[in-house]
Amino acid sequence: MSEPHSHSHLWPGVPLALFSAALFGATPPLSKLLLNSISPFMLAGLLYLGAGVGVAVYRLLRGKQAAAGEAQLAARDVPWLALAIGMGGILAPVLLMFGLSLNTASSSALLLNLEGLATMAIAWLVYRENVDRRLLFGAFAILAGAVLLSWDGGGVAFNQGALLVAGACVAWGLDNNFTRRISATDPVVIAMLKGLVAGAANVALALAAGAWFPAMSIVAATAAVGFLGIGVSLAMFILALRHLGTARTGAYYSLAPFIGALLAIVMLGDAVTLKLLVAGLLMGVGLWLHLSERHEHEHDHEALEHEHSHVHDEHHQHDHDGPVSEPHSHWHRHAPMRHRHPHYPDLHHRHSHG
């Protein structure tokens, strides 16, 4: 049996969430370059399909040993996966497309910032994930920065289109919370299935709406953007959910608009404005509040049996019949224990608070 591993409570969840946000934030400016040659509806479908195909190729190349280190999807996970794909991969993009057709682009951009708020609210109110004042202040500072970044003076038009865009954000919030329920399983498989199923459905809907396939060079470029900005980003997001819980991962993910704006300055020559600087300051304050969070108290672990990728740290002190490599995955039992250390609402710390 290995000795317990000591590491910062920020690792690896926070870097995973930030890299996920960075990759997703790069998707809008890259996609904007493609919009001259492809319809928005077809672009959404090909981005997801590119993500699914790219992750499927990676899954074939990574080898059996890497796959053995992750828990695989079981029959009990299929309903949650289906709900996540249906909400986030199919329903949300369709609601967004129809909402965009009935609403202004500026108003829709503002409303899209509701996704992070919806993710946190559902995690807090429905799944009772611990959210303290520091996390709330940090999340609202990040959200305020995202709203300011999207503001062009036109405000939000409260019409049918706005309701559809808001509905898309709620669907993505539900998707994030459903995905957390299966975050212990192989994130590569989840990202692959989400991309393939949602991509195929969205491409079919685009064709039915009268769209057409662009040139193969555009398809290839779109697939590459989808692989990195959706596929790899989604796999990192799922791993972050595993370590941080839904509310905190969603809050870090809200940094994506600012990252996208910075990339737009570099790639598209957009101007550096006072609005961007103030938004960056607000998001920086929110990020600091989250990074400096230290949730520590004496807590009880009830007996628990599950399967996921793990090393023999302080929560995994069990024996094996022979030598094993780490990380590895197998069904294992946690004996009841009581201790104190900094922690997030990860797979082993989803306890209630008074």
Coordinates of C-alpha atoms in Angstrom, one line a residue, residues 15-262:
P15 CA -5.8 24.4 -13.4
L16 CA -8.2 22.0 -15.3
A17 CA -11.1 24.4 -14.9
L18 CA -9.0 27.3 -16.1
F19 CA -7.5 25.5 -19.1
S20 CA -11.0 24.3 -20.0
A21 CA -12.3 27.9 -19.9
A22 CA -9.3 29.1 -22.0
L23 CA -9.9 26.5 -24.7
F24 CA -13.7 27.2 -24.8
G25 CA -13.0 31.0 -24.7
A26 CA -10.8 30.6 -27.8
T27 CA -13.7 29.0 -29.7
P28 CA -15.8 32.2 -30.5
P29 CA -13.0 34.3 -32.1
L30 CA -11.9 31.2 -34.1
S31 CA -15.4 30.5 -35.1
K32 CA -16.0 34.1 -36.2
L33 CA -13.2 33.6 -38.7
L34 CA -15.2 30.6 -40.1
L35 CA -18.6 32.3 -40.3
N36 CA -17.9 33.9 -43.7
S37 CA -17.9 30.4 -45.2
I38 CA -20.5 28.4 -43.1
S39 CA -23.9 29.0 -41.6
P40 CA -24.2 29.4 -37.8
F41 CA -26.4 26.3 -37.5
M42 CA -24.1 24.1 -39.5
L43 CA -21.1 25.5 -37.7
A44 CA -22.5 24.5 -34.3
G45 CA -23.1 20.9 -35.6
L46 CA -19.7 20.5 -37.2
L47 CA -18.0 21.9 -34.0
Y48 CA -19.6 19.2 -31.9
L49 CA -19.0 16.5 -34.5
G50 CA -15.4 17.5 -34.8
A51 CA -15.1 17.3 -31.1
G52 CA -16.6 13.8 -31.0
V53 CA -14.5 12.5 -33.9
G54 CA -11.3 14.0 -32.6
V55 CA -11.7 12.6 -29.1
A56 CA -12.6 9.2 -30.6
V57 CA -9.3 9.2 -32.5
Y58 CA -7.5 10.2 -29.3
R59 CA -9.2 7.3 -27.5
L60 CA -8.0 4.8 -30.0
L61 CA -4.4 6.2 -29.8
R62 CA -4.1 6.5 -26.0
G63 CA -3.7 2.8 -25.4
K64 CA -5.4 0.3 -23.1
Q65 CA -3.3 1.1 -20.0
A66 CA -4.5 4.7 -19.9
A67 CA -8.1 3.6 -20.4
A68 CA -7.7 1.1 -17.6
G69 CA -6.9 3.9 -15.2
E70 CA -10.4 5.3 -15.6
A71 CA -13.8 3.9 -14.5
Q72 CA -16.0 3.1 -17.5
L73 CA -19.6 4.0 -18.0
A74 CA -22.0 1.6 -16.5
A75 CA -25.7 1.0 -17.1
R76 CA -26.6 3.2 -14.1
D77 CA -24.7 6.1 -15.8
V78 CA -26.6 6.0 -19.1
P79 CA -29.7 8.0 -18.0
W80 CA -27.5 10.8 -16.7
L81 CA -25.4 10.8 -19.9
A82 CA -28.6 10.8 -22.0
L83 CA -30.0 13.8 -20.0
A84 CA -26.7 15.7 -20.3
I85 CA -26.5 15.1 -24.1
G86 CA -30.2 15.9 -24.6
M87 CA -30.0 19.1 -22.6
G88 CA -26.6 20.5 -23.4
G89 CA -25.9 19.0 -26.8
I90 CA -29.2 19.1 -28.5
L91 CA -31.9 21.2 -26.7
A92 CA -29.6 24.1 -25.7
P93 CA -28.1 24.8 -29.2
V94 CA -31.6 24.6 -30.8
L95 CA -33.1 27.0 -28.3
L96 CA -30.1 29.3 -28.8
M97 CA -30.4 29.3 -32.6
F98 CA -34.1 30.1 -32.5
G99 CA -33.5 32.7 -29.8
L100 CA -30.8 34.4 -31.9
S101 CA -33.2 34.6 -34.8
L102 CA -35.7 36.5 -32.7
N103 CA -33.3 38.6 -30.6
T104 CA -30.4 41.1 -31.0
A105 CA -26.9 39.7 -30.9
S106 CA -25.9 42.1 -28.1
S107 CA -28.8 41.1 -25.9
S108 CA -28.2 37.4 -26.6
A109 CA -24.5 37.8 -25.6
L110 CA -25.5 39.3 -22.3
L111 CA -28.1 36.5 -21.6
L112 CA -25.5 33.8 -22.4
N113 CA -23.7 34.8 -19.2
L114 CA -26.6 33.2 -17.4
E115 CA -25.2 29.7 -17.9
G116 CA -22.6 30.1 -15.1
L117 CA -25.3 31.5 -12.8
A118 CA -27.7 28.7 -13.7
T119 CA -25.0 26.1 -13.1
M120 CA -24.2 27.4 -9.7
A121 CA -27.9 28.0 -8.7
I122 CA -28.9 24.4 -9.6
A123 CA -25.9 22.9 -7.8
W124 CA -26.6 25.0 -4.7
L125 CA -30.4 24.9 -4.5
V126 CA -31.2 21.4 -6.1
Y127 CA -28.1 19.3 -5.3
R128 CA -27.3 21.2 -2.0
E129 CA -23.6 21.7 -2.9
N130 CA -21.8 23.9 -0.4
V131 CA -21.6 27.5 -1.6
D132 CA -20.4 30.1 0.9
R133 CA -20.4 33.9 0.8
R134 CA -16.9 34.1 -0.6
L135 CA -17.7 31.8 -3.4
L136 CA -20.9 33.8 -4.2
F137 CA -19.1 37.2 -4.2
G138 CA -16.4 35.7 -6.4
A139 CA -18.9 34.2 -8.8
F140 CA -20.9 37.4 -9.1
A141 CA -17.7 39.4 -9.6
I142 CA -16.8 37.1 -12.5
L143 CA -20.4 37.2 -13.8
A144 CA -20.4 41.0 -13.6
G145 CA -17.2 41.1 -15.6
A146 CA -18.8 38.8 -18.2
V147 CA -21.9 41.0 -18.4
L148 CA -19.9 44.2 -18.8
L149 CA -17.8 42.6 -21.5
S150 CA -21.0 41.8 -23.5
W151 CA -22.6 45.1 -22.9
D152 CA -22.9 47.5 -25.8
G153 CA -25.4 49.9 -24.4
G154 CA -28.4 48.2 -25.9
G155 CA -29.4 46.3 -22.8
V156 CA -31.4 43.1 -22.7
A157 CA -34.6 42.8 -24.9
F158 CA -37.1 40.8 -22.9
N159 CA -39.0 39.2 -25.7
Q160 CA -39.6 35.6 -26.9
G161 CA -36.1 35.4 -28.3
A162 CA -34.6 36.4 -24.9
L163 CA -36.6 33.7 -23.1
L164 CA -35.3 31.1 -25.6
V165 CA -31.7 32.1 -25.0
A166 CA -32.3 32.1 -21.2
G167 CA -33.8 28.6 -21.7
A168 CA -30.6 27.5 -23.5
C169 CA -28.6 28.7 -20.5
V170 CA -30.8 26.8 -18.1
A171 CA -30.4 23.7 -20.3
W172 CA -26.6 24.0 -20.2
G173 CA -26.8 24.5 -16.4
L174 CA -28.7 21.3 -16.1
D175 CA -26.2 19.6 -18.4
N176 CA -23.3 20.6 -16.2
N177 CA -25.1 19.3 -13.1
F178 CA -26.1 16.0 -14.8
T179 CA -22.5 15.6 -16.0
R180 CA -21.2 15.9 -12.5
R181 CA -23.2 12.7 -11.6
I182 CA -21.0 10.7 -14.0
S183 CA -17.8 12.7 -13.6
A184 CA -16.1 9.7 -11.9
T185 CA -16.2 7.8 -15.2
D186 CA -13.8 8.2 -18.1
P187 CA -14.0 11.9 -19.3
V188 CA -12.7 10.9 -22.8
V189 CA -15.6 8.5 -23.4
I190 CA -18.2 11.1 -22.1
A191 CA -16.7 13.9 -24.3
M192 CA -16.6 11.5 -27.3
L193 CA -20.3 10.4 -26.9
K194 CA -21.5 14.0 -26.3
G195 CA -19.7 15.2 -29.4
L196 CA -20.7 12.4 -31.7
V197 CA -24.4 12.3 -30.7
A198 CA -24.9 16.1 -30.3
G199 CA -22.9 16.8 -33.5
A200 CA -24.8 14.3 -35.6
A201 CA -28.1 15.6 -34.3
N202 CA -27.2 19.3 -34.9
V203 CA -25.8 18.6 -38.4
A204 CA -29.1 16.8 -39.3
L205 CA -31.1 19.7 -38.0
A206 CA -29.0 22.2 -39.9
L207 CA -29.5 20.2 -43.2
A208 CA -33.2 20.0 -42.5
A209 CA -33.3 23.8 -42.1
G210 CA -31.7 24.2 -45.5
A211 CA -28.0 24.6 -44.7
W212 CA -25.3 22.9 -46.8
F213 CA -21.8 21.5 -46.2
P214 CA -19.0 23.9 -46.9
A215 CA -15.7 23.1 -48.6
M216 CA -13.6 20.3 -47.0
S217 CA -10.9 22.8 -45.9
I218 CA -13.6 24.6 -43.9
V219 CA -14.9 21.4 -42.5
A220 CA -11.4 20.4 -41.4
A221 CA -10.7 23.8 -39.8
T222 CA -14.1 23.6 -38.0
A223 CA -13.4 20.1 -36.8
A224 CA -10.0 21.2 -35.4
V225 CA -11.6 24.1 -33.5
G226 CA -14.3 21.8 -32.2
F227 CA -11.8 19.2 -31.1
L228 CA -9.8 21.7 -29.0
G229 CA -12.5 24.2 -28.0
I230 CA -15.3 21.6 -27.2
G231 CA -13.8 18.1 -27.0
V232 CA -10.6 18.7 -25.0
S233 CA -12.3 21.5 -23.1
L234 CA -15.2 19.3 -22.2
A235 CA -12.8 16.5 -21.0
M236 CA -11.0 19.0 -18.8
F237 CA -14.3 20.4 -17.5
I238 CA -15.5 16.9 -16.5
L239 CA -12.2 16.3 -14.6
A240 CA -12.6 19.6 -12.9
L241 CA -16.1 18.7 -11.9
R242 CA -14.6 15.5 -10.3
H243 CA -12.3 17.6 -8.1
L244 CA -14.1 20.9 -7.5
G245 CA -17.8 20.2 -7.7
T246 CA -20.3 21.9 -10.1
A247 CA -20.6 25.4 -8.6
R248 CA -16.9 26.2 -8.5
T249 CA -16.1 24.7 -11.9
G250 CA -19.0 26.7 -13.4
A251 CA -17.7 29.9 -11.8
Y252 CA -14.2 29.4 -13.2
Y253 CA -15.7 28.5 -16.6
S254 CA -17.4 31.9 -16.6
L255 CA -13.9 33.4 -17.3
A256 CA -14.2 32.1 -20.9
P257 CA -15.7 35.4 -22.3
F258 CA -12.7 37.4 -21.0
I259 CA -10.3 34.9 -22.4
G260 CA -12.1 35.0 -25.7
A261 CA -12.0 38.8 -25.7
L262 CA -8.2 38.8 -25.1

